[in-house]
Short mmCIF file of C-alpha atoms and ligand atoms in Angstrom, two decimals:
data_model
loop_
_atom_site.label_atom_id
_atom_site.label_comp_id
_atom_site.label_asym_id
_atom_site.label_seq_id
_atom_site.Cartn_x
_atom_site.Cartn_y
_atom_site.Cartn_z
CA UNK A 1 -18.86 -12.69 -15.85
CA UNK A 2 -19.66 -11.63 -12.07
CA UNK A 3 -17.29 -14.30 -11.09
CA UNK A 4 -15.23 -12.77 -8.51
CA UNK A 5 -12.85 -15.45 -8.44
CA UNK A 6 -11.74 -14.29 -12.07
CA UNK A 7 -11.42 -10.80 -11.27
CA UNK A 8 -14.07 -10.55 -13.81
CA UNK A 9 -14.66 -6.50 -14.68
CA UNK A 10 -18.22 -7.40 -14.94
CA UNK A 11 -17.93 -6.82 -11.18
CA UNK A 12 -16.82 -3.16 -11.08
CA UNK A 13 -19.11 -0.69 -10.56
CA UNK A 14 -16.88 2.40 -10.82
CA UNK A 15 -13.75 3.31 -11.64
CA UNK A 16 -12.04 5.88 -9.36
CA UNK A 17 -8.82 6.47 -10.08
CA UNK A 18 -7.37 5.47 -13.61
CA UNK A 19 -4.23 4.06 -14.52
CA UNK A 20 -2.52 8.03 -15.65
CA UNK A 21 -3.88 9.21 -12.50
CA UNK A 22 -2.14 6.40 -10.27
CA UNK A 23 1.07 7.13 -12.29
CA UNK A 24 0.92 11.21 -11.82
CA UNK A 25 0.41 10.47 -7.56
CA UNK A 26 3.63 8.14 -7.76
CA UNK A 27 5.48 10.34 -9.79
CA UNK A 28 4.36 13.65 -7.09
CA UNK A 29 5.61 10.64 -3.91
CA UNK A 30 8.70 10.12 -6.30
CA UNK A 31 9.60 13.54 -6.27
CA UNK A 32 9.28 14.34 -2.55
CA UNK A 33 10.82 11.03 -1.43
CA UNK A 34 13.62 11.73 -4.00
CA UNK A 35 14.38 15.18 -2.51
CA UNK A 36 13.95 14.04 1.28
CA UNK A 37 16.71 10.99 0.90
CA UNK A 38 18.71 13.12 -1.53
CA UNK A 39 22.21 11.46 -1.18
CA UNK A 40 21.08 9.00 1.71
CA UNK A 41 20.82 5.16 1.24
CA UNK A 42 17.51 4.47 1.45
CA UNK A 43 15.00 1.40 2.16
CA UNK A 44 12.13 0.83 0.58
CA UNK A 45 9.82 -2.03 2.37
CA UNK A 46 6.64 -3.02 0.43
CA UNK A 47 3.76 -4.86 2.44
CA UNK A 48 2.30 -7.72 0.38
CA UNK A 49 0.70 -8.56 -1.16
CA UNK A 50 -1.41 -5.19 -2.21
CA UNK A 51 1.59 -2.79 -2.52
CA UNK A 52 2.57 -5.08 -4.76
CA UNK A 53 2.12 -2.53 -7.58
CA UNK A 54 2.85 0.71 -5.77
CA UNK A 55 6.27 -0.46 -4.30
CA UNK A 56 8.10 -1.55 -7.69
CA UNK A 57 6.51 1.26 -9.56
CA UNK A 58 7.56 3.90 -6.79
CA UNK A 59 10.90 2.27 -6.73
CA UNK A 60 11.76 3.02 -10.27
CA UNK A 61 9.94 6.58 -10.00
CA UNK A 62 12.83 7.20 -7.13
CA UNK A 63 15.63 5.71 -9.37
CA UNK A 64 15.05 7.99 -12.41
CA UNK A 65 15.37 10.92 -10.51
CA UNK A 66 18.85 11.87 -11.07
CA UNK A 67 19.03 13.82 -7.31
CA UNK A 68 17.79 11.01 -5.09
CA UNK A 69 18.89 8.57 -2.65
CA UNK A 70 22.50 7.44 -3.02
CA UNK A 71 21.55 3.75 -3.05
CA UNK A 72 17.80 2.10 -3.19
CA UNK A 73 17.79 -1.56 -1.01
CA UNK A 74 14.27 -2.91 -2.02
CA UNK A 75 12.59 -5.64 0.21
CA UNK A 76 9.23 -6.59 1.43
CA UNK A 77 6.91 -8.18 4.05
CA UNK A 78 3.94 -9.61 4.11
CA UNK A 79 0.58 -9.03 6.40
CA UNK A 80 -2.59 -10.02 6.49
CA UNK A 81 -5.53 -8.80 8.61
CA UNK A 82 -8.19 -8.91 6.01
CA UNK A 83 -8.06 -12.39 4.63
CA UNK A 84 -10.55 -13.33 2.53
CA UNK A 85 -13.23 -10.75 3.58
CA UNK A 86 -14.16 -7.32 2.94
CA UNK A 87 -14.00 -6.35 6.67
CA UNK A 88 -11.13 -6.29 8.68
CA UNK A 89 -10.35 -9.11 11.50
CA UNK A 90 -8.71 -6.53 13.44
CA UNK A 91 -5.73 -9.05 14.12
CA UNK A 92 -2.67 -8.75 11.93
CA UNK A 93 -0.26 -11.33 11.25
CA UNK A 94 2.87 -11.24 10.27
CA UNK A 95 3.62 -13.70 7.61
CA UNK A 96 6.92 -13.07 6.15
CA UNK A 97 9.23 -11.09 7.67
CA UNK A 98 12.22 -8.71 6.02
CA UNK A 99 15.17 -10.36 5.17
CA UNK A 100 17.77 -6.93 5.27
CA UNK A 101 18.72 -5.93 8.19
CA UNK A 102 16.95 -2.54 8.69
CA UNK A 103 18.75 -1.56 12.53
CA UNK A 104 20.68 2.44 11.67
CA UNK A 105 18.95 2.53 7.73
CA UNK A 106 16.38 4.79 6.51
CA UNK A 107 13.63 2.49 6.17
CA UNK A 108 10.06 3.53 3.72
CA UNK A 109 7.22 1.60 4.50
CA UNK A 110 5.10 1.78 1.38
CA UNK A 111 1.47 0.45 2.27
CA UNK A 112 -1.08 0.34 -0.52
CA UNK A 113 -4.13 1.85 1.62
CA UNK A 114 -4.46 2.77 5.09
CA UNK A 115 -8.11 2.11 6.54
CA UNK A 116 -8.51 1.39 10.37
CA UNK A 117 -4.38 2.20 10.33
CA UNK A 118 -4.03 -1.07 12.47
CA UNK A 119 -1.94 -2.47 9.92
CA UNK A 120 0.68 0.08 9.25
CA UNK A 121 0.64 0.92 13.21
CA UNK A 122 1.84 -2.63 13.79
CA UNK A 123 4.42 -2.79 11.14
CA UNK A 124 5.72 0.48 12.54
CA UNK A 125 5.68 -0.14 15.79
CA UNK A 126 7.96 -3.98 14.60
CA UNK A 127 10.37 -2.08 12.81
CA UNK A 128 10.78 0.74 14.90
CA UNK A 129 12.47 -1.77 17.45
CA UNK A 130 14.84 -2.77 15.34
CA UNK A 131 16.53 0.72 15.59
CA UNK A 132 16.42 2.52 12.03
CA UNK A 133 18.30 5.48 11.32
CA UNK A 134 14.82 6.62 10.35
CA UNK A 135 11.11 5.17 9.73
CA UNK A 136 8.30 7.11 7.45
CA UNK A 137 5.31 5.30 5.58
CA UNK A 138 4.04 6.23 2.06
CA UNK A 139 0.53 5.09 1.54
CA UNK A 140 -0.87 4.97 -2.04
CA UNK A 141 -4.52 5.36 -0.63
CA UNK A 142 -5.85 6.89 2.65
CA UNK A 143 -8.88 6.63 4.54
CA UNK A 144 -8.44 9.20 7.33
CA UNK A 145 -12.09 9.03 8.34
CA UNK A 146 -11.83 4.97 9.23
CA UNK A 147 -9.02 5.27 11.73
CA UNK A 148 -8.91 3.10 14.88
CA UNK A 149 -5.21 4.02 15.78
CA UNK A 150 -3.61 7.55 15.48
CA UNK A 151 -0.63 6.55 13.03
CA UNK A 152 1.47 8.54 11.04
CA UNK A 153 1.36 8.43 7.22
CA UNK A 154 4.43 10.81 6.03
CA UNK A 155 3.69 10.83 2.27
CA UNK A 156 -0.28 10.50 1.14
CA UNK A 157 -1.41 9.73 -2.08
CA UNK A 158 -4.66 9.67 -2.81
CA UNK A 159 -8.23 10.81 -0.27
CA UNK A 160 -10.23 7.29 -0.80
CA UNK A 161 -13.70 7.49 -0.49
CA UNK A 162 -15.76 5.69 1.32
CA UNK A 163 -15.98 2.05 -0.51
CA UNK A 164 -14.53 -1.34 -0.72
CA UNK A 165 -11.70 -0.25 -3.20
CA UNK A 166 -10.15 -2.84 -5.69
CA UNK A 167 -7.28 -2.45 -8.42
CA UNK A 168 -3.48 -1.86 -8.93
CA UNK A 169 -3.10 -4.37 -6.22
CA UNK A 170 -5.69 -4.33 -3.96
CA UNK A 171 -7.98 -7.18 -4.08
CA UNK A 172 -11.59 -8.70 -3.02
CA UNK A 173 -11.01 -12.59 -2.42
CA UNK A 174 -7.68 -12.51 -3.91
CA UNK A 175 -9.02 -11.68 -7.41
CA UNK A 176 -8.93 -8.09 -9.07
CA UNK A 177 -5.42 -7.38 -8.12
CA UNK A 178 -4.14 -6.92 -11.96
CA UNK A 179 -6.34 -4.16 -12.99
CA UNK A 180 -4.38 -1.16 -13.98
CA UNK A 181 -7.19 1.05 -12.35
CA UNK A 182 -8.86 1.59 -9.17
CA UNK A 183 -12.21 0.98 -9.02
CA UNK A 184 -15.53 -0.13 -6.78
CA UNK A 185 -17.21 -3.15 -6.56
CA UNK A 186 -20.40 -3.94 -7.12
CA UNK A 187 -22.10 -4.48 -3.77
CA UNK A 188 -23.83 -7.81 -5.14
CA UNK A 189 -20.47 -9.29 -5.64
CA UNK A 190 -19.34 -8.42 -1.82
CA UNK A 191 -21.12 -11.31 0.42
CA UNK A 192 -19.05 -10.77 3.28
C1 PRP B 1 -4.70 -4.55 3.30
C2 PRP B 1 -3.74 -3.48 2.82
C3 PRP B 1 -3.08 -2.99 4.07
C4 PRP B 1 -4.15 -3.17 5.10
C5 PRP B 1 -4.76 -1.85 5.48
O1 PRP B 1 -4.02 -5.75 3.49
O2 PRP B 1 -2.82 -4.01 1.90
O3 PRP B 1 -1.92 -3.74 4.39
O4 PRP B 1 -5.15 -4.04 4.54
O5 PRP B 1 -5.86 -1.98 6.31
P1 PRP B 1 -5.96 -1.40 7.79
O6 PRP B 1 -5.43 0.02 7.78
O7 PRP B 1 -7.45 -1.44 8.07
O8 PRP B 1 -5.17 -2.29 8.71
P2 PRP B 1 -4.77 -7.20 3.57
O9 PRP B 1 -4.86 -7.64 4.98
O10 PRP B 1 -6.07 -7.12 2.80
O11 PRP B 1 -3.74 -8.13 2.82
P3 PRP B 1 -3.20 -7.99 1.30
O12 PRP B 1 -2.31 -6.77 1.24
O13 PRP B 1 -2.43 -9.26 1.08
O14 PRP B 1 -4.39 -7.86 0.38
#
């Protein structure tokens, strides 16, 4: 069962954040997104694959408020710097770009977790470039304490503690992205 490739739950050590509490942050970004873009098109950019979860789910948080943005444009990219290992190669590629045209829109980055930050610096550093009316990042998970680059997160969710964090989807190997949960591994499954 300690299969990582299944995203076994024999694997998890412990569980840090369930799936209510994960709804009650989005719903707290929701609201403060909501009421900054009130009447403003907005658009919302998920980074694949792990804000997978956190994009759509924010997304329809935004939409339900009634005194929100005046139009939602959803689209993503995807990056990788962490491949298939726990630490981070430090070197992030781009491997699928936008496909809206982002040049004089209001443009939300919504990141999964920020670690080292070299991630979200580089996508905001590539969009900023492109001219947006605006650029802010909402990050479902923060480590503050790993940070190799100084780079502004405008709407935090969670403090993540020091650990390899997997769940809601983030993932070890590519496996564990479905759980509803966030959790820890156990450090017998991470060889890497
Ligand atoms: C993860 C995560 C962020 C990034 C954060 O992506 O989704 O994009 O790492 O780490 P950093 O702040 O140290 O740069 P990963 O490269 O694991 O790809 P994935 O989203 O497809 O899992």
């Amino acid at each position: 069962m300690d299969d990582v490739s299944d995203g076994s739950r024999g694997a998890i050590e412990t569980q840090l954040f369930s799936a209510e509490e994960i709804a009650a942050t989005i719903e707290r970004l929701a609201a403060a997104i909501a009421a900054d873009y009130r009447g403003k098109p907005l658009v919302i950019l998920g980074v694949l694959k792990g804000a997978l979860f956190i994009t759509i789910d924010l997304a329809r948080a935004i939409a339900r408020r009634e005194d929100g943005p005046s139009e939602l444009l959803m689209d993503f990219l995807c990056v990788s710097s962490y491949g298939n290992r726990s630490r981070s190669s430090g070197e992030v590629r781009l491997l699928k770009d936008t496909s809206l045209l982002i040049a004089g829109r209001h443009v939300l980055l919504v990141e999964d977790i920020v670690d080292n930050g070299l991630t979200l610096d580089y996508l905001r550093r590539l969009l900023a470039a492109r001219g947006p009316a605006s650029l802010r990042a909402c990050v479902l998970l923060d480590k503050p304490y790993r940070r190799m680059v100084d780079v502004p997160v405008e709407y935090r969710g969670l403090h993540c503690p020091d650990a390899f964090v997997v769940g809601y989807g983030l993932d070890y190997q590519e496996g564990f992205r479905n759980l509803p949960y966030l959790a820890t591994l156990r450090p017998t499954v991470i060889t890497d």
